[in-house]
mmCIF file of C-alpha atoms in Angstrom:
data_model
loop_
_atom_site.group_PDB
_atom_site.id
_atom_site.type_symbol
_atom_site.label_atom_id
_atom_site.label_comp_id
_atom_site.label_asym_id
_atom_site.label_seq_id
_atom_site.Cartn_x
_atom_site.Cartn_y
_atom_site.Cartn_z
ATOM 1 C CA MET A 34 30.437 -14.711 7.839
ATOM 2 C CA SER A 35 33.011 -12.303 6.496
ATOM 3 C CA ALA A 36 32.098 -8.766 5.500
ATOM 4 C CA ARG A 37 32.849 -9.563 1.861
ATOM 5 C CA SER A 38 30.605 -12.641 1.720
ATOM 6 C CA ARG A 39 27.858 -10.736 3.581
ATOM 7 C CA ARG A 40 28.040 -7.946 0.962
ATOM 8 C CA HIS A 41 27.879 -10.574 -1.784
ATOM 9 C CA SER A 42 24.805 -12.278 -0.278
ATOM 10 C CA ASP A 43 23.169 -8.885 0.410
ATOM 11 C CA GLY A 44 23.849 -7.940 -3.214
ATOM 12 C CA GLY A 45 22.034 -11.077 -4.378
ATOM 13 C CA ALA A 46 19.134 -10.319 -2.044
ATOM 14 C CA ARG A 47 18.921 -6.746 -3.313
ATOM 15 C CA LEU A 48 18.983 -8.025 -6.891
ATOM 16 C CA ARG A 49 16.108 -10.440 -6.131
ATOM 17 C CA PHE A 50 14.210 -7.544 -4.558
ATOM 18 C CA ALA A 51 14.737 -5.304 -7.608
ATOM 19 C CA LEU A 52 13.790 -8.086 -10.042
ATOM 20 C CA ALA A 53 10.641 -8.891 -8.069
ATOM 21 C CA LEU A 54 9.512 -5.268 -8.299
ATOM 22 C CA LEU A 55 10.379 -5.083 -12.012
ATOM 23 C CA ILE A 56 8.369 -8.243 -12.687
ATOM 24 C CA PHE A 57 5.456 -7.051 -10.527
ATOM 25 C CA VAL A 58 4.398 -4.227 -12.859
ATOM 26 C CA PRO A 59 3.902 -6.222 -16.092
ATOM 27 C CA VAL A 60 2.340 -9.144 -14.216
ATOM 28 C CA MET A 61 -0.170 -6.798 -12.578
ATOM 29 C CA ALA A 62 -0.900 -5.218 -15.951
ATOM 30 C CA LEU A 63 -1.663 -8.670 -17.360
ATOM 31 C CA VAL A 64 -3.708 -10.178 -14.536
ATOM 32 C CA PHE A 65 -5.437 -7.231 -12.836
ATOM 33 C CA ARG A 66 -8.229 -7.145 -15.395
ATOM 34 C CA ASP A 67 -11.850 -8.233 -15.367
ATOM 35 C CA GLY A 68 -11.147 -10.683 -18.194
ATOM 36 C CA VAL A 69 -8.587 -12.558 -16.098
ATOM 37 C CA MET A 70 -9.729 -12.101 -12.499
ATOM 38 C CA GLY A 71 -13.362 -11.191 -13.181
ATOM 39 C CA ASN A 72 -15.211 -13.098 -10.440
ATOM 40 C CA LEU A 73 -12.587 -12.405 -7.778
ATOM 41 C CA LEU A 74 -12.490 -8.705 -8.632
ATOM 42 C CA MET A 75 -16.287 -8.409 -8.674
ATOM 43 C CA ALA A 76 -16.529 -10.041 -5.244
ATOM 44 C CA LEU A 77 -13.728 -7.826 -3.938
ATOM 45 C CA ARG A 78 -15.392 -4.707 -5.351
ATOM 46 C CA ALA A 79 -18.738 -5.643 -3.769
ATOM 47 C CA ALA A 80 -17.093 -6.389 -0.409
ATOM 48 C CA THR A 81 -15.265 -3.049 -0.542
ATOM 49 C CA ALA A 82 -18.543 -1.261 -1.298
ATOM 50 C CA GLU A 83 -20.269 -3.078 1.581
ATOM 51 C CA GLY A 84 -17.466 -2.182 3.986
ATOM 52 C CA THR A 85 -17.641 1.441 2.899
ATOM 53 C CA VAL A 86 -21.410 1.532 3.535
ATOM 54 C CA HIS A 87 -20.859 0.144 7.050
ATOM 55 C CA LEU A 88 -18.183 2.740 7.800
ATOM 56 C CA LEU A 89 -20.378 5.542 6.475
ATOM 57 C CA SER A 90 -23.309 4.336 8.589
ATOM 58 C CA GLY A 91 -20.990 4.217 11.593
ATOM 59 C CA ILE A 92 -20.196 7.913 11.259
ATOM 60 C CA GLY A 93 -23.833 8.874 10.622
ATOM 61 C CA ILE A 94 -23.886 9.271 6.834
ATOM 62 C CA ASP A 95 -26.771 7.596 5.020
ATOM 63 C CA ALA A 96 -25.554 5.309 2.266
ATOM 64 C CA ALA A 97 -26.803 2.316 0.356
ATOM 65 C CA ARG A 98 -25.024 -0.191 -1.838
ATOM 66 C CA GLN A 99 -26.193 -1.516 -5.159
ATOM 67 C CA ALA A 100 -23.727 -4.075 -6.567
ATOM 68 C CA THR A 101 -20.392 -2.208 -6.527
ATOM 69 C CA ALA A 102 -21.803 1.316 -6.186
ATOM 70 C CA VAL A 103 -22.444 3.313 -3.021
ATOM 71 C CA PHE A 104 -25.194 5.955 -3.103
ATOM 72 C CA HIS A 105 -26.374 8.795 -0.876
ATOM 73 C CA PRO A 106 -30.084 9.746 -0.727
ATOM 74 C CA THR A 107 -29.250 13.095 -2.398
ATOM 75 C CA GLY A 108 -28.187 11.211 -5.529
ATOM 76 C CA PHE A 109 -24.406 11.304 -5.143
ATOM 77 C CA GLY A 110 -22.729 7.976 -5.699
ATOM 78 C CA ILE A 111 -19.360 6.353 -6.199
ATOM 79 C CA GLU A 112 -18.540 3.247 -8.178
ATOM 80 C CA ILE A 113 -16.006 0.981 -6.516
ATOM 81 C CA SER A 114 -13.690 0.111 -9.398
ATOM 82 C CA ARG A 115 -10.808 -2.365 -9.436
ATOM 83 C CA GLY A 116 -8.430 0.348 -8.273
ATOM 84 C CA CYS A 117 -10.638 1.234 -5.312
ATOM 85 C CA THR A 118 -10.228 -2.177 -3.681
ATOM 86 C CA GLY A 119 -6.653 -1.719 -2.492
ATOM 87 C CA PHE A 120 -5.608 -4.955 -4.191
ATOM 88 C CA VAL A 121 -2.626 -3.516 -6.091
ATOM 89 C CA GLY A 122 -1.238 -1.683 -3.063
ATOM 90 C CA CYS A 123 -1.547 -4.802 -0.892
ATOM 91 C CA ALA A 124 0.044 -6.972 -3.578
ATOM 92 C CA LEU A 125 2.907 -4.508 -3.981
ATOM 93 C CA LEU A 126 3.494 -4.479 -0.232
ATOM 94 C CA VAL A 127 3.500 -8.280 -0.089
ATOM 95 C CA VAL A 128 6.048 -8.483 -2.915
ATOM 96 C CA ALA A 129 8.238 -5.703 -1.483
ATOM 97 C CA VAL A 130 8.229 -6.984 2.091
ATOM 98 C CA SER A 131 8.660 -10.645 1.177
ATOM 99 C CA THR A 132 11.603 -10.079 -1.163
ATOM 100 C CA TYR A 133 13.465 -7.332 0.723
ATOM 101 C CA PRO A 134 16.541 -8.583 2.596
ATOM 102 C CA ALA A 135 15.481 -8.697 6.246
ATOM 103 C CA ASP A 136 15.355 -11.166 9.065
ATOM 104 C CA PRO A 137 12.458 -13.649 8.846
ATOM 105 C CA ARG A 138 10.668 -12.344 11.948
ATOM 106 C CA ALA A 139 10.562 -8.795 10.586
ATOM 107 C CA ARG A 140 9.401 -10.139 7.228
ATOM 108 C CA TRP A 141 6.470 -12.049 8.792
ATOM 109 C CA ILE A 142 5.449 -9.080 10.894
ATOM 110 C CA GLY A 143 5.509 -6.920 7.774
ATOM 111 C CA LEU A 144 3.527 -9.462 5.756
ATOM 112 C CA LEU A 145 0.838 -9.563 8.446
ATOM 113 C CA PHE A 146 0.735 -5.860 9.288
ATOM 114 C CA CYS A 147 1.314 -3.956 6.031
ATOM 115 C CA PRO A 148 -1.621 -5.180 3.895
ATOM 116 C CA VAL A 149 -4.077 -4.757 6.782
ATOM 117 C CA ALA A 150 -2.833 -1.246 7.509
ATOM 118 C CA PHE A 151 -3.035 -0.374 3.808
ATOM 119 C CA LEU A 152 -6.645 -1.605 3.622
ATOM 120 C CA VAL A 153 -7.543 0.493 6.678
ATOM 121 C CA VAL A 154 -6.169 3.591 4.939
ATOM 122 C CA ASN A 155 -8.039 2.611 1.759
ATOM 123 C CA PHE A 156 -11.353 2.422 3.647
ATOM 124 C CA LEU A 157 -10.619 5.799 5.240
ATOM 125 C CA ARG A 158 -9.988 7.134 1.722
ATOM 126 C CA LEU A 159 -13.301 5.814 0.381
ATOM 127 C CA THR A 160 -15.215 7.114 3.384
ATOM 128 C CA HIS A 161 -13.618 10.547 3.096
ATOM 129 C CA LEU A 162 -14.204 10.719 -0.651
ATOM 130 C CA PHE A 163 -17.880 9.873 -0.170
ATOM 131 C CA TYR A 164 -18.159 12.562 2.520
ATOM 132 C CA VAL A 165 -16.476 15.115 0.241
ATOM 133 C CA GLY A 166 -18.732 14.126 -2.664
ATOM 134 C CA VAL A 167 -21.884 14.588 -0.581
ATOM 135 C CA TYR A 168 -20.980 17.744 1.342
ATOM 136 C CA HIS A 169 -18.337 19.438 -0.849
ATOM 137 C CA PRO A 170 -18.858 18.118 -4.407
ATOM 138 C CA SER A 171 -16.700 20.808 -6.013
ATOM 139 C CA LEU A 172 -13.660 19.385 -4.167
ATOM 140 C CA PHE A 173 -14.297 15.737 -5.050
ATOM 141 C CA HIS A 174 -12.107 15.591 -8.158
ATOM 142 C CA VAL A 175 -9.108 17.175 -6.421
ATOM 143 C CA ALA A 176 -9.545 14.954 -3.360
ATOM 144 C CA HIS A 177 -9.836 11.832 -5.515
ATOM 145 C CA ALA A 178 -7.304 12.439 -8.275
ATOM 146 C CA VAL A 179 -4.653 14.439 -6.435
ATOM 147 C CA VAL A 180 -4.785 14.250 -2.654
ATOM 148 C CA TRP A 181 -5.728 10.612 -2.099
ATOM 149 C CA GLN A 182 -3.657 9.259 -4.975
ATOM 150 C CA GLY A 183 -0.608 10.843 -3.398
ATOM 151 C CA VAL A 184 -1.571 9.667 0.080
ATOM 152 C CA MET A 185 -1.932 6.072 -1.134
ATOM 153 C CA VAL A 186 1.496 6.096 -2.787
ATOM 154 C CA ILE A 187 3.051 7.587 0.344
ATOM 155 C CA THR A 188 1.212 4.988 2.443
ATOM 156 C CA VAL A 189 2.748 2.104 0.484
ATOM 157 C CA ILE A 190 6.226 3.608 0.829
ATOM 158 C CA ALA A 191 5.782 4.436 4.520
ATOM 159 C CA LEU A 192 4.452 0.977 5.374
ATOM 160 C CA TRP A 193 7.300 -0.680 3.520
ATOM 161 C CA ILE A 194 9.915 1.494 5.245
ATOM 162 C CA CYS A 195 8.326 1.178 8.700
ATOM 163 C CA ARG A 196 7.483 -2.505 8.575
ATOM 164 C CA GLY A 197 9.688 -3.326 11.574
ATOM 165 C CA PRO A 198 13.295 -3.996 12.498
ATOM 166 C CA ARG A 199 15.656 -4.742 9.651
ATOM 167 C CA SER A 200 18.654 -6.964 9.461
ATOM 168 C CA GLY A 201 21.123 -4.092 9.322
ATOM 169 C CA SER A 202 21.800 -0.425 9.570
ATOM 170 C CA ALA A 203 22.036 2.035 6.713
ATOM 171 C CA ALA A 204 25.794 1.456 6.533
ATOM 172 C CA GLU A 205 25.143 -2.238 5.758
ATOM 173 C CA LEU A 206 22.430 -1.433 3.223
ATOM 174 C CA PHE A 207 24.605 1.104 1.421
ATOM 175 C CA PRO A 208 28.182 -0.152 1.713
ATOM 176 C CA GLY A 209 30.931 2.241 0.663
ATOM 177 C CA ARG A 210 28.884 5.369 1.324
ATOM 178 C CA ARG A 211 29.603 7.811 4.077
ATOM 179 C CA ARG A 212 27.129 7.812 6.899
ATOM 180 C CA TRP A 213 25.119 10.898 6.167
ATOM 181 C CA ILE A 214 22.115 11.870 8.212
ATOM 182 C CA PRO A 215 19.085 10.950 6.014
ATOM 183 C CA ILE A 216 20.286 7.433 5.173
ATOM 184 C CA THR A 217 21.590 6.772 8.667
ATOM 185 C CA TYR A 218 18.303 7.941 10.149
ATOM 186 C CA LEU A 219 16.122 5.844 7.840
ATOM 187 C CA GLY A 220 18.268 2.759 8.149
ATOM 188 C CA GLU A 221 18.530 2.815 11.914
ATOM 189 C CA SER A 222 15.035 3.987 12.803
ATOM 190 C CA ARG A 223 12.520 1.550 14.185
ATOM 191 C CA CYS A 224 8.909 2.244 13.277
ATOM 192 C CA ARG A 225 6.508 0.565 15.647
#
């Protein structure tokens, strides 16, 4: 395949990737609601709450679940909402990894690894937030609204970037640009 036809096919793949991400946001806004996905979301919320209780018990923190809420004997509790399940982050990773131009093996590895890794981080987040709420309640809002929101966004980006070997180097991803250190480093690195 000539360099020109490869750039043309890569351009089409990048366009598909960009369109998939642009379509993702309004579709999520329409379907990620109790009125549309009510039973699935309720089951997912309850399963997330149950998993959080098991993790908390594993590290020696008393917790009990009632429906989608997790409580401590002191009275502190958290409600596992739709956003606490990790569904949107996993869905975004699936869309990003499956539509990004890469070789099929790397794509399958990313599709298997990224959502699982994101859910692990999400359970760590819920466990930490519960711990903070019980033992340092004055820090709960900052931990929830600032620290962990940022960590979850960075986690999605990091998992997408480090999902495995790509089909090309930074020079192939950004044709016509000089090879400068940040792009060259990101394009040629292999996260394993």
